PDB file of C-alpha atoms in Angstrom:
ATOM      1  CA  MET A1147      -4.946 -19.591  29.557  1.00 43.00           C
ATOM      2  CA  ALA A1148      -4.530 -16.976  26.850  1.00 42.00           C
ATOM      3  CA  VAL A1149      -6.545 -19.122  24.445  1.00 43.00           C
ATOM      4  CA  ARG A1150      -9.451 -19.406  26.897  1.00 48.00           C
ATOM      5  CA  LEU A1151      -9.300 -15.670  27.609  1.00 41.00           C
ATOM      6  CA  CYS A1152      -9.278 -14.893  23.881  1.00 46.00           C
ATOM      7  CA  GLN A1153     -12.272 -17.185  23.284  1.00 51.00           C
ATOM      8  CA  HIS A1154     -14.201 -15.573  26.143  1.00 44.00           C
ATOM      9  CA  ILE A1155     -13.573 -12.075  24.790  1.00 40.00           C
ATOM     10  CA  CYS A1156     -14.642 -13.208  21.324  1.00 46.00           C
ATOM     11  CA  LYS A1157     -17.976 -14.413  22.687  1.00 47.00           C
ATOM     12  CA  CYS A1158     -18.574 -11.014  24.311  1.00 43.00           C
ATOM     13  CA  PHE A1159     -17.944  -9.152  21.048  1.00 38.00           C
ATOM     14  CA  CYS A1160     -19.455 -11.737  18.675  1.00 47.00           C
ATOM     15  CA  ILE A1161     -16.098 -12.393  16.994  1.00 44.00           C
ATOM     16  CA  PRO A1162     -15.360 -15.819  15.478  1.00 49.00           C
ATOM     17  CA  ALA A1163     -13.222 -17.449  18.146  1.00 47.00           C
ATOM     18  CA  ASP A1164     -11.221 -19.717  15.821  1.00 49.00           C
ATOM     19  CA  LEU A1165     -10.220 -16.777  13.645  1.00 42.00           C
ATOM     20  CA  ALA A1166      -9.205 -14.658  16.619  1.00 43.00           C
ATOM     21  CA  VAL A1167      -7.206 -17.445  18.282  1.00 40.00           C
ATOM     22  CA  GLU A1168      -5.313 -18.107  15.050  1.00 43.00           C
ATOM     23  CA  ARG A1169      -4.763 -14.381  14.527  1.00 40.00           C
ATOM     24  CA  TYR A1170      -3.430 -13.538  17.970  1.00 37.00           C
ATOM     25  CA  CYS A1171      -2.344 -16.826  19.515  1.00 41.00           C
ATOM     26  CA  GLY A1172      -0.916 -18.636  16.485  1.00 42.00           C
ATOM     27  CA  SER A1173      -2.378 -21.471  14.475  1.00 40.00           C
ATOM     28  CA  SER A1174      -1.319 -23.986  17.108  1.00 38.00           C
ATOM     29  CA  GLY A1175      -3.099 -22.126  19.907  1.00 39.00           C
ATOM     30  CA  ASP A1176       0.194 -21.679  21.739  1.00 38.00           C
ATOM     31  CA  ASP A1177      -0.127 -19.245  24.663  1.00 36.00           C
ATOM     32  CA  TRP A1178       3.245 -17.679  23.853  1.00 33.00           C
ATOM     33  CA  GLY A1179       2.045 -16.639  20.415  1.00 34.00           C
ATOM     34  CA  PHE A1180      -0.395 -14.159  21.959  1.00 30.00           C
ATOM     35  CA  TYR A1181       2.315 -12.264  23.811  1.00 31.00           C
ATOM     36  CA  ALA A1182       4.938 -12.570  21.089  1.00 33.00           C
ATOM     37  CA  ARG A1183       2.749 -11.066  18.369  1.00 33.00           C
ATOM     38  CA  ASN A1184       1.456  -8.160  20.445  1.00 35.00           C
ATOM     39  CA  TRP A1185       4.643  -7.185  22.236  1.00 32.00           C
ATOM     40  CA  SER A1186       6.763  -7.425  19.098  1.00 35.00           C
ATOM     41  CA  GLY A1187       4.797  -4.667  17.338  1.00 37.00           C
ATOM     42  CA  GLY A1188       3.049  -7.032  14.920  1.00 39.00           C
ATOM     43  CA  SER A1189       0.115  -6.306  12.677  1.00 46.00           C
ATOM     44  CA  ALA A1190      -2.187  -5.763  15.662  1.00 46.00           C
ATOM     45  CA  GLY A1191      -0.386  -2.489  16.377  1.00 51.00           C
ATOM     46  CA  MET A1192       1.001   0.447  14.418  1.00 56.00           C
ATOM     47  CA  GLU A1193       3.774  -0.669  12.084  1.00 69.00           C
ATOM     48  CA  PRO A1194       6.649   1.534  10.883  1.00 81.00           C
ATOM     49  CA  LEU A1195       6.512   3.082   7.431  1.00 86.00           C
ATOM     50  CA  SER A1196       8.657   1.600   4.676  1.00 90.00           C
ATOM     51  CA  LEU A1197      11.576   3.512   3.192  1.00 92.00           C
ATOM     52  CA  GLN A1198       9.745   3.917  -0.133  1.00 93.00           C
ATOM     53  CA  VAL A1199       6.728   5.479   1.586  1.00 94.00           C
ATOM     54  CA  LEU A1200       8.915   7.833   3.616  1.00 96.00           C
ATOM     55  CA  VAL A1201      10.726   8.932   0.455  1.00 97.00           C
ATOM     56  CA  VAL A1202       7.449   9.742  -1.341  1.00 97.00           C
ATOM     57  CA  VAL A1203       5.968  11.546   1.684  1.00 97.00           C
ATOM     58  CA  THR A1204       9.154  13.570   2.173  1.00 97.00           C
ATOM     59  CA  GLY A1205       9.410  14.370  -1.534  1.00 98.00           C
ATOM     60  CA  SER A1206       5.765  15.440  -1.571  1.00 98.00           C
ATOM     61  CA  PHE A1207       6.280  17.625   1.494  1.00 98.00           C
ATOM     62  CA  LEU A1208       9.335  19.335   0.000  1.00 98.00           C
ATOM     63  CA  GLY A1209       7.638  19.737  -3.377  1.00 98.00           C
ATOM     64  CA  PHE A1210       4.587  21.469  -1.933  1.00 98.00           C
ATOM     65  CA  GLN A1211       6.786  23.652   0.259  1.00 98.00           C
ATOM     66  CA  TRP A1212       8.680  24.744  -2.856  1.00 98.00           C
ATOM     67  CA  LEU A1213       5.434  25.462  -4.683  1.00 98.00           C
ATOM     68  CA  PHE A1214       4.246  27.637  -1.806  1.00 98.00           C
ATOM     69  CA  HIS A1215       7.464  29.605  -1.296  1.00 97.00           C
ATOM     70  CA  ARG A1216       8.771  29.770  -4.882  1.00 97.00           C
ATOM     71  CA  GLY A1217       6.557  28.260  -7.578  1.00 98.00           C
ATOM     72  CA  SER A1218       3.207  29.904  -6.862  1.00 97.00           C
ATOM     73  CA  PRO A1219       4.571  33.442  -6.228  1.00 97.00           C
ATOM     74  CA  TRP A1220       6.637  33.379  -9.433  1.00 97.00           C
ATOM     75  CA  VAL A1221       3.802  32.096 -11.653  1.00 97.00           C
ATOM     76  CA  SER A1222       1.231  34.384 -10.028  1.00 96.00           C
ATOM     77  CA  GLU A1223       3.370  37.481 -10.599  1.00 95.00           C
ATOM     78  CA  LYS A1224       3.820  36.564 -14.261  1.00 94.00           C
ATOM     79  CA  LEU A1225       0.220  35.623 -15.068  1.00 92.00           C
ATOM     80  CA  CYS A1226      -1.928  37.697 -12.701  1.00 92.00           C
ATOM     81  CA  LYS A1227      -1.372  41.422 -12.218  1.00 88.00           C
ATOM     82  CA  GLY A1228      -3.865  41.463  -9.363  1.00 92.00           C
ATOM     83  CA  PHE A1229      -1.462  39.357  -7.286  1.00 94.00           C
ATOM     84  CA  LEU A1230       0.917  42.324  -6.997  1.00 92.00           C
ATOM     85  CA  ARG A1231      -1.813  44.415  -5.341  1.00 94.00           C
ATOM     86  CA  LEU A1232      -2.396  41.911  -2.552  1.00 95.00           C
ATOM     87  CA  SER A1233      -1.155  42.449   0.991  1.00 95.00           C
ATOM     88  CA  PRO A1234       1.441  40.040   2.458  1.00 94.00           C
ATOM     89  CA  THR A1235      -1.315  38.266   4.408  1.00 94.00           C
ATOM     90  CA  GLN A1236      -3.433  37.875   1.283  1.00 96.00           C
ATOM     91  CA  ARG A1237      -0.448  36.620  -0.707  1.00 96.00           C
ATOM     92  CA  THR A1238       0.137  33.942   1.918  1.00 96.00           C
ATOM     93  CA  GLU A1239      -3.412  32.660   1.553  1.00 96.00           C
ATOM     94  CA  TRP A1240      -3.234  33.010  -2.241  1.00 97.00           C
ATOM     95  CA  ASN A1241      -0.155  30.788  -2.419  1.00 97.00           C
ATOM     96  CA  SER A1242      -1.670  28.328   0.044  1.00 97.00           C
ATOM     97  CA  ARG A1243      -4.814  27.995  -2.062  1.00 97.00           C
ATOM     98  CA  ALA A1244      -2.826  27.730  -5.289  1.00 98.00           C
ATOM     99  CA  VAL A1245      -0.880  24.805  -3.834  1.00 98.00           C
ATOM    100  CA  SER A1246      -4.140  23.299  -2.574  1.00 98.00           C
ATOM    101  CA  THR A1247      -5.601  23.451  -6.085  1.00 98.00           C
ATOM    102  CA  ILE A1248      -2.536  21.806  -7.630  1.00 98.00           C
ATOM    103  CA  HIS A1249      -2.654  19.014  -5.048  1.00 98.00           C
ATOM    104  CA  ALA A1250      -6.385  18.494  -5.601  1.00 98.00           C
ATOM    105  CA  LEU A1251      -6.012  18.192  -9.372  1.00 97.00           C
ATOM    106  CA  VAL A1252      -3.009  15.839  -9.252  1.00 97.00           C
ATOM    107  CA  VAL A1253      -4.367  13.562  -6.532  1.00 97.00           C
ATOM    108  CA  GLY A1254      -7.971  13.740  -7.745  1.00 96.00           C
ATOM    109  CA  LEU A1255      -7.147  12.675 -11.302  1.00 97.00           C
ATOM    110  CA  PHE A1256      -4.832   9.904 -10.073  1.00 96.00           C
ATOM    111  CA  CYS A1257      -7.567   8.806  -7.685  1.00 96.00           C
ATOM    112  CA  LEU A1258     -10.147   8.684 -10.494  1.00 95.00           C
ATOM    113  CA  TYR A1259      -7.778   6.573 -12.603  1.00 96.00           C
ATOM    114  CA  ILE A1260      -7.348   4.114  -9.726  1.00 95.00           C
ATOM    115  CA  TYR A1261     -11.092   4.005  -9.091  1.00 93.00           C
ATOM    116  CA  ILE A1262     -11.837   3.137 -12.727  1.00 93.00           C
ATOM    117  CA  PHE A1263      -8.932   0.897 -13.741  1.00 93.00           C
ATOM    118  CA  ASP A1264      -7.470  -0.679 -10.579  1.00 91.00           C
ATOM    119  CA  GLU A1265      -9.322  -4.017 -10.454  1.00 90.00           C
ATOM    120  CA  PRO A1266      -7.564  -5.556  -7.392  1.00 90.00           C
ATOM    121  CA  ILE A1267      -9.016  -3.000  -4.973  1.00 92.00           C
ATOM    122  CA  GLN A1268     -12.459  -3.391  -6.536  1.00 89.00           C
ATOM    123  CA  LYS A1269     -12.373  -7.150  -5.971  1.00 90.00           C
ATOM    124  CA  ASP A1270     -10.876  -6.888  -2.481  1.00 93.00           C
ATOM    125  CA  PRO A1271     -11.578  -3.436  -0.941  1.00 93.00           C
ATOM    126  CA  VAL A1272      -9.963  -4.358   2.391  1.00 94.00           C
ATOM    127  CA  TRP A1273      -6.794  -6.267   1.487  1.00 94.00           C
ATOM    128  CA  GLY A1274      -6.388  -5.708  -2.274  1.00 91.00           C
ATOM    129  CA  ASP A1275      -3.086  -4.651  -3.847  1.00 90.00           C
ATOM    130  CA  ALA A1276      -2.638  -1.110  -2.499  1.00 90.00           C
ATOM    131  CA  THR A1277       0.472  -0.100  -4.464  1.00 92.00           C
ATOM    132  CA  LEU A1278      -1.092   2.749  -6.458  1.00 94.00           C
ATOM    133  CA  VAL A1279      -3.317   3.828  -3.583  1.00 95.00           C
ATOM    134  CA  LYS A1280      -0.344   4.010  -1.223  1.00 96.00           C
ATOM    135  CA  LEU A1281       1.509   6.188  -3.732  1.00 96.00           C
ATOM    136  CA  ASN A1282      -1.444   8.577  -3.961  1.00 96.00           C
ATOM    137  CA  VAL A1283      -2.000   8.600  -0.198  1.00 96.00           C
ATOM    138  CA  ALA A1284       1.717   9.251   0.368  1.00 97.00           C
ATOM    139  CA  ILE A1285       1.512  12.306  -1.913  1.00 97.00           C
ATOM    140  CA  THR A1286      -1.532  13.537  -0.005  1.00 97.00           C
ATOM    141  CA  SER A1287       0.130  12.900   3.363  1.00 97.00           C
ATOM    142  CA  GLY A1288       3.118  15.001   2.329  1.00 98.00           C
ATOM    143  CA  TYR A1289       0.756  17.791   1.308  1.00 98.00           C
ATOM    144  CA  LEU A1290      -1.208  17.604   4.577  1.00 98.00           C
ATOM    145  CA  ILE A1291       1.973  17.822   6.650  1.00 98.00           C
ATOM    146  CA  SER A1292       3.159  20.752   4.526  1.00 98.00           C
ATOM    147  CA  ASP A1293      -0.181  22.524   4.933  1.00 97.00           C
ATOM    148  CA  LEU A1294      -0.179  21.951   8.700  1.00 97.00           C
ATOM    149  CA  LEU A1295       3.292  23.490   8.928  1.00 97.00           C
ATOM    150  CA  LEU A1296       2.146  26.526   6.928  1.00 96.00           C
ATOM    151  CA  MET A1297      -0.949  26.945   9.087  1.00 96.00           C
ATOM    152  CA  PHE A1298       1.022  26.783  12.323  1.00 96.00           C
ATOM    153  CA  THR A1299       3.658  29.249  11.080  1.00 95.00           C
ATOM    154  CA  SER A1300       1.096  31.635   9.523  1.00 94.00           C
ATOM    155  CA  TRP A1301      -1.887  31.091  11.785  1.00 94.00           C
ATOM    156  CA  GLU A1302      -3.216  34.644  11.544  1.00 89.00           C
ATOM    157  CA  SER A1303      -3.313  34.393   7.754  1.00 88.00           C
ATOM    158  CA  ILE A1304      -4.473  30.846   7.023  1.00 92.00           C
ATOM    159  CA  GLY A1305      -5.002  29.164  10.400  1.00 91.00           C
ATOM    160  CA  GLU A1306      -8.311  27.313  10.756  1.00 90.00           C
ATOM    161  CA  LYS A1307      -9.085  24.896  13.596  1.00 90.00           C
ATOM    162  CA  TYR A1308     -11.441  22.763  11.494  1.00 85.00           C
ATOM    163  CA  PHE A1309      -8.743  22.249   8.872  1.00 90.00           C
ATOM    164  CA  VAL A1310      -6.296  21.190  11.587  1.00 94.00           C
ATOM    165  CA  ILE A1311      -8.813  18.601  12.835  1.00 89.00           C
ATOM    166  CA  HIS A1312      -9.465  17.506   9.247  1.00 86.00           C
ATOM    167  CA  HIS A1313      -5.754  17.083   8.477  1.00 93.00           C
ATOM    168  CA  PHE A1314      -4.945  15.128  11.653  1.00 93.00           C
ATOM    169  CA  ALA A1315      -7.983  12.858  11.220  1.00 87.00           C
ATOM    170  CA  ALA A1316      -6.931  12.116   7.646  1.00 89.00           C
ATOM    171  CA  LEU A1317      -3.279  11.508   8.582  1.00 93.00           C
ATOM    172  CA  TYR A1318      -4.330   9.152  11.383  1.00 89.00           C
ATOM    173  CA  ALA A1319      -6.258   6.996   8.929  1.00 89.00           C
ATOM    174  CA  TYR A1320      -3.683   7.271   6.148  1.00 93.00           C
ATOM    175  CA  TYR A1321      -0.937   6.006   8.476  1.00 93.00           C
ATOM    176  CA  TYR A1322      -2.558   2.573   8.504  1.00 92.00           C
ATOM    177  CA  VAL A1323      -2.968   2.599   4.734  1.00 93.00           C
ATOM    178  CA  LEU A1324       0.705   3.468   4.246  1.00 94.00           C
ATOM    179  CA  SER A1325       2.113   1.126   6.896  1.00 92.00           C
ATOM    180  CA  GLN A1326      -0.071  -1.951   6.342  1.00 91.00           C
ATOM    181  CA  GLY A1327      -1.763  -1.415   2.971  1.00 92.00           C
ATOM    182  CA  ILE A1328      -5.225  -1.920   4.435  1.00 93.00           C
ATOM    183  CA  LEU A1329      -8.548  -0.582   3.138  1.00 94.00           C
ATOM    184  CA  PRO A1330      -7.195   0.663  -0.226  1.00 94.00           C
ATOM    185  CA  TYR A1331     -10.638   1.015  -1.835  1.00 94.00           C
ATOM    186  CA  PHE A1332     -12.003   3.138   0.997  1.00 95.00           C
ATOM    187  CA  ALA A1333      -8.873   5.300   1.221  1.00 94.00           C
ATOM    188  CA  ASN A1334      -9.019   5.980  -2.505  1.00 94.00           C
ATOM    189  CA  PHE A1335     -12.760   6.656  -2.355  1.00 94.00           C
ATOM    190  CA  ARG A1336     -12.225   9.362   0.278  1.00 92.00           C
ATOM    191  CA  LEU A1337      -9.734  11.141  -1.982  1.00 94.00           C
ATOM    192  CA  LEU A1338     -12.404  11.639  -4.658  1.00 94.00           C
ATOM    193  CA  SER A1339     -13.592  14.538  -2.485  1.00 94.00           C
ATOM    194  CA  GLU A1340     -10.603  16.561  -3.704  1.00 95.00           C
ATOM    195  CA  PHE A1341     -12.486  17.371  -6.923  1.00 96.00           C
ATOM    196  CA  SER A1342     -14.498  20.027  -5.054  1.00 96.00           C
ATOM    197  CA  THR A1343     -11.416  21.877  -3.792  1.00 96.00           C
ATOM    198  CA  PRO A1344     -10.503  23.838  -6.981  1.00 97.00           C
ATOM    199  CA  PHE A1345     -13.974  25.432  -7.075  1.00 96.00           C
ATOM    200  CA  VAL A1346     -13.751  26.451  -3.416  1.00 94.00           C
ATOM    201  CA  ASN A1347     -10.352  28.049  -4.014  1.00 97.00           C
ATOM    202  CA  GLN A1348     -11.457  29.731  -7.249  1.00 96.00           C
ATOM    203  CA  ARG A1349     -14.273  31.453  -5.383  1.00 94.00           C
ATOM    204  CA  TRP A1350     -11.682  33.063  -3.112  1.00 96.00           C
ATOM    205  CA  PHE A1351      -9.440  33.990  -6.065  1.00 97.00           C
ATOM    206  CA  PHE A1352     -12.326  35.795  -7.779  1.00 95.00           C
ATOM    207  CA  HIS A1353     -13.036  37.716  -4.583  1.00 93.00           C
ATOM    208  CA  MET A1354      -9.412  38.800  -4.219  1.00 94.00           C
ATOM    209  CA  LEU A1355      -9.275  39.915  -7.862  1.00 93.00           C
ATOM    210  CA  GLY A1356     -12.257  42.186  -7.372  1.00 92.00           C
ATOM    211  CA  TYR A1357     -14.944  40.173  -9.136  1.00 92.00           C
ATOM    212  CA  HIS A1358     -18.396  41.071  -7.846  1.00 88.00           C
ATOM    213  CA  LYS A1359     -20.175  38.140  -6.232  1.00 86.00           C
ATOM    214  CA  LEU A1360     -23.022  38.601  -8.726  1.00 87.00           C
ATOM    215  CA  SER A1361     -20.730  38.631 -11.767  1.00 90.00           C
ATOM    216  CA  LYS A1362     -21.204  35.786 -14.239  1.00 90.00           C
ATOM    217  CA  PRO A1363     -17.845  34.057 -13.522  1.00 92.00           C
ATOM    218  CA  SER A1364     -18.522  34.155  -9.768  1.00 92.00           C
ATOM    219  CA  LEU A1365     -22.075  32.869 -10.157  1.00 92.00           C
ATOM    220  CA  VAL A1366     -21.054  30.021 -12.465  1.00 94.00           C
ATOM    221  CA  ASN A1367     -18.203  28.993 -10.178  1.00 94.00           C
ATOM    222  CA  GLY A1368     -20.422  29.246  -7.094  1.00 92.00           C
ATOM    223  CA  VAL A1369     -23.068  26.935  -8.528  1.00 92.00           C
ATOM    224  CA  ALA A1370     -20.372  24.536  -9.785  1.00 95.00           C
ATOM    225  CA  MET A1371     -18.752  24.585  -6.331  1.00 94.00           C
ATOM    226  CA  ALA A1372     -22.002  23.710  -4.557  1.00 94.00           C
ATOM    227  CA  PHE A1373     -22.769  20.953  -7.079  1.00 95.00           C
ATOM    228  CA  ALA A1374     -19.260  19.450  -6.973  1.00 95.00           C
ATOM    229  CA  PHE A1375     -19.081  19.598  -3.174  1.00 96.00           C
ATOM    230  CA  PHE A1376     -22.445  17.878  -2.850  1.00 96.00           C
ATOM    231  CA  LEU A1377     -21.606  15.271  -5.495  1.00 96.00           C
ATOM    232  CA  VAL A1378     -18.196  14.131  -4.188  1.00 95.00           C
ATOM    233  CA  ARG A1379     -18.619  14.720  -0.447  1.00 95.00           C
ATOM    234  CA  ILE A1380     -22.305  14.400   0.477  1.00 96.00           C
ATOM    235  CA  ALA A1381     -24.119  12.345  -2.163  1.00 96.00           C
ATOM    236  CA  VAL A1382     -21.559   9.538  -1.802  1.00 94.00           C
ATOM    237  CA  ILE A1383     -22.111   9.168   1.959  1.00 95.00           C
ATOM    238  CA  PRO A1384     -24.920   6.546   1.761  1.00 95.00           C
ATOM    239  CA  GLY A1385     -22.995   4.418  -0.735  1.00 93.00           C
ATOM    240  CA  TYR A1386     -19.757   4.715   1.227  1.00 95.00           C
ATOM    241  CA  TYR A1387     -21.270   3.600   4.525  1.00 96.00           C
ATOM    242  CA  SER A1388     -23.320   0.916   2.812  1.00 95.00           C
ATOM    243  CA  HIS A1389     -20.087  -0.526   1.407  1.00 92.00           C
ATOM    244  CA  MET A1390     -18.468  -0.165   4.823  1.00 94.00           C
ATOM    245  CA  TYR A1391     -21.371  -2.001   6.476  1.00 94.00           C
ATOM    246  CA  SER A1392     -21.069  -4.851   3.960  1.00 93.00           C
ATOM    247  CA  VAL A1393     -17.491  -5.432   5.143  1.00 93.00           C
ATOM    248  CA  PHE A1394     -18.381  -5.551   8.848  1.00 90.00           C
ATOM    249  CA  GLY A1395     -18.445  -9.068  10.266  1.00 88.00           C
ATOM    250  CA  THR A1396     -16.456 -10.645   7.427  1.00 91.00           C
ATOM    251  CA  ASP A1397     -13.173 -12.506   7.852  1.00 92.00           C
ATOM    252  CA  ASP A1398     -11.382  -9.644   6.100  1.00 91.00           C
ATOM    253  CA  PHE A1399     -12.769  -7.208   8.663  1.00 91.00           C
ATOM    254  CA  TYR A1400     -11.575  -9.280  11.627  1.00 90.00           C
ATOM    255  CA  ARG A1401      -8.107  -9.505  10.101  1.00 92.00           C
ATOM    256  CA  LEU A1402      -7.820  -5.729  10.430  1.00 92.00           C
ATOM    257  CA  PRO A1403      -5.909  -4.510  13.499  1.00 91.00           C
ATOM    258  CA  LEU A1404      -8.029  -2.781  16.128  1.00 90.00           C
ATOM    259  CA  GLY A1405      -6.223   0.493  15.484  1.00 89.00           C
ATOM    260  CA  GLY A1406      -6.955   0.224  11.779  1.00 89.00           C
ATOM    261  CA  ARG A1407     -10.648  -0.361  12.387  1.00 91.00           C
ATOM    262  CA  SER A1408     -10.795   2.574  14.792  1.00 90.00           C
ATOM    263  CA  ALA A1409      -8.948   4.857  12.368  1.00 89.00           C
ATOM    264  CA  TRP A1410     -11.276   3.837   9.548  1.00 92.00           C
ATOM    265  CA  VAL A1411     -14.513   4.479  11.434  1.00 92.00           C
ATOM    266  CA  ILE A1412     -13.480   7.506  13.510  1.00 90.00           C
ATOM    267  CA  SER A1413     -11.825   9.387  10.660  1.00 88.00           C
ATOM    268  CA  SER A1414     -14.701   8.639   8.263  1.00 92.00           C
ATOM    269  CA  VAL A1415     -17.342   9.905  10.679  1.00 93.00           C
ATOM    270  CA  SER A1416     -15.283  12.950  11.695  1.00 89.00           C
ATOM    271  CA  LEU A1417     -14.603  13.986   8.104  1.00 88.00           C
ATOM    272  CA  ASP A1418     -18.217  13.532   7.059  1.00 94.00           C
ATOM    273  CA  VAL A1419     -19.527  15.547  10.001  1.00 93.00           C
ATOM    274  CA  MET A1420     -17.291  18.421   8.884  1.00 90.00           C
ATOM    275  CA  ASN A1421     -18.350  17.919   5.259  1.00 93.00           C
ATOM    276  CA  VAL A1422     -22.006  18.238   6.250  1.00 95.00           C
ATOM    277  CA  MET A1423     -21.224  21.396   8.236  1.00 94.00           C
ATOM    278  CA  TRP A1424     -19.357  22.905   5.269  1.00 91.00           C
ATOM    279  CA  MET A1425     -22.116  21.861   2.861  1.00 94.00           C
ATOM    280  CA  ARG A1426     -24.649  23.681   5.008  1.00 94.00           C
ATOM    281  CA  ARG A1427     -22.574  26.862   4.857  1.00 93.00           C
ATOM    282  CA  ILE A1428     -22.084  26.519   1.094  1.00 92.00           C
ATOM    283  CA  ILE A1429     -25.802  26.033   0.442  1.00 92.00           C
ATOM    284  CA  ARG A1430     -26.728  29.036   2.573  1.00 92.00           C
ATOM    285  CA  GLY A1431     -24.170  31.204   0.791  1.00 89.00           C
ATOM    286  CA  CYS A1432     -25.150  29.940  -2.651  1.00 87.00           C
ATOM    287  CA  LEU A1433     -28.874  30.539  -2.068  1.00 88.00           C
ATOM    288  CA  LYS A1434     -28.168  34.014  -0.705  1.00 88.00           C
ATOM    289  CA  VAL A1435     -26.176  34.970  -3.808  1.00 86.00           C
ATOM    290  CA  LEU A1436     -28.740  33.464  -6.196  1.00 85.00           C
ATOM    291  CA  ARG A1437     -31.555  35.362  -4.477  1.00 86.00           C
ATOM    292  CA  SER A1438     -29.541  38.573  -4.765  1.00 84.00           C
ATOM    293  CA  ALA A1439     -28.878  37.898  -8.447  1.00 78.00           C
ATOM    294  CA  TRP A1440     -32.574  37.207  -9.075  1.00 79.00           C
ATOM    295  CA  SER A1441     -33.629  40.370  -7.233  1.00 76.00           C
ATOM    296  CA  ARG A1442     -31.091  42.392  -9.183  1.00 70.00           C
ATOM    297  CA  LYS A1443     -32.288  40.954 -12.497  1.00 63.00           C
ATOM    298  CA  THR A1444     -35.950  41.574 -11.623  1.00 65.00           C
ATOM    299  CA  GLY A1445     -35.174  45.139 -10.558  1.00 56.00           C
ATOM    300  CA  ASN A1446     -33.354  45.869 -13.815  1.00 58.00           C
ATOM    301  CA  GLU A1447     -36.274  44.485 -15.843  1.00 53.00           C
ATOM    302  CA  LEU A1448     -38.745  46.694 -13.954  1.00 50.00           C
ATOM    303  CA  GLU A1449     -36.600  49.773 -14.526  1.00 55.00           C
ATOM    304  CA  THR A1450     -36.375  48.944 -18.236  1.00 57.00           C
ATOM    305  CA  LYS A1451     -40.164  48.651 -18.497  1.00 52.00           C
ATOM    306  CA  LYS A1452     -40.649  51.979 -16.713  1.00 51.00           C
ATOM    307  CA  THR A1453     -38.187  53.646 -19.081  1.00 53.00           C
ATOM    308  CA  ASP A1454     -40.001  52.229 -22.105  1.00 53.00           C
TER     309      ASP A1454
END
């Protein structure tokens, strides 16, 4: 009965019946296989994390907590006199952004290395060897949990609802990567977006240190921020979804658990919607500053000519 039910459902959703029956009912088509695999918490559901993954996530969480509470304040006091003039609320955000920058650089560079040199995930983006990707995702997961804790405990200083949504959407997808090693190429590809984070944080640092928004360092960083954000978060969208579409309907796709497919699609769309919203704000701000800089330059040139 379960076999016939499975075949009927497959016809409704255009899924290869033989593959689905073997996946959920066992290669022999035994009715008991359907119930045994699903009620035993098999690959169709959410699997527990391995001890190694938990150790890395916990170590990452503790490491970023230490950087926020001890590492960043100590280094900032030694290297930046402006840090001492900040209010407690501003210091909280300063340390949060410093930790964010460190995470972005570590994970981003590791991610780029994997993208260039890890051949298994290039050959098999859905089920390739995810060892290095899982390590990188575990580090990021520890950071996201640490950042969520800091936001909830210091909401008035650094709380932001869109970041909470972003973090939970990412963690939801990363859980499947860490527990089942699925979609390593796509998980790693999403982490390339971290390369825009240091520029976003540096813009805030300049503001706190008293740099005028039309100063050369601020202008250079602002343009670099807009370019980097567009390059690693927006320009890659067509290629990412084109690659995703090429996987749909393949045997590898149907081997993915339903939860994994949902996490992949929902988190990708949610994150990209927010990226487009943030890109819109960045472009508006960047154009506003560039227009102000141009007007200021033109005004100075006119005054110089009048003086001459």
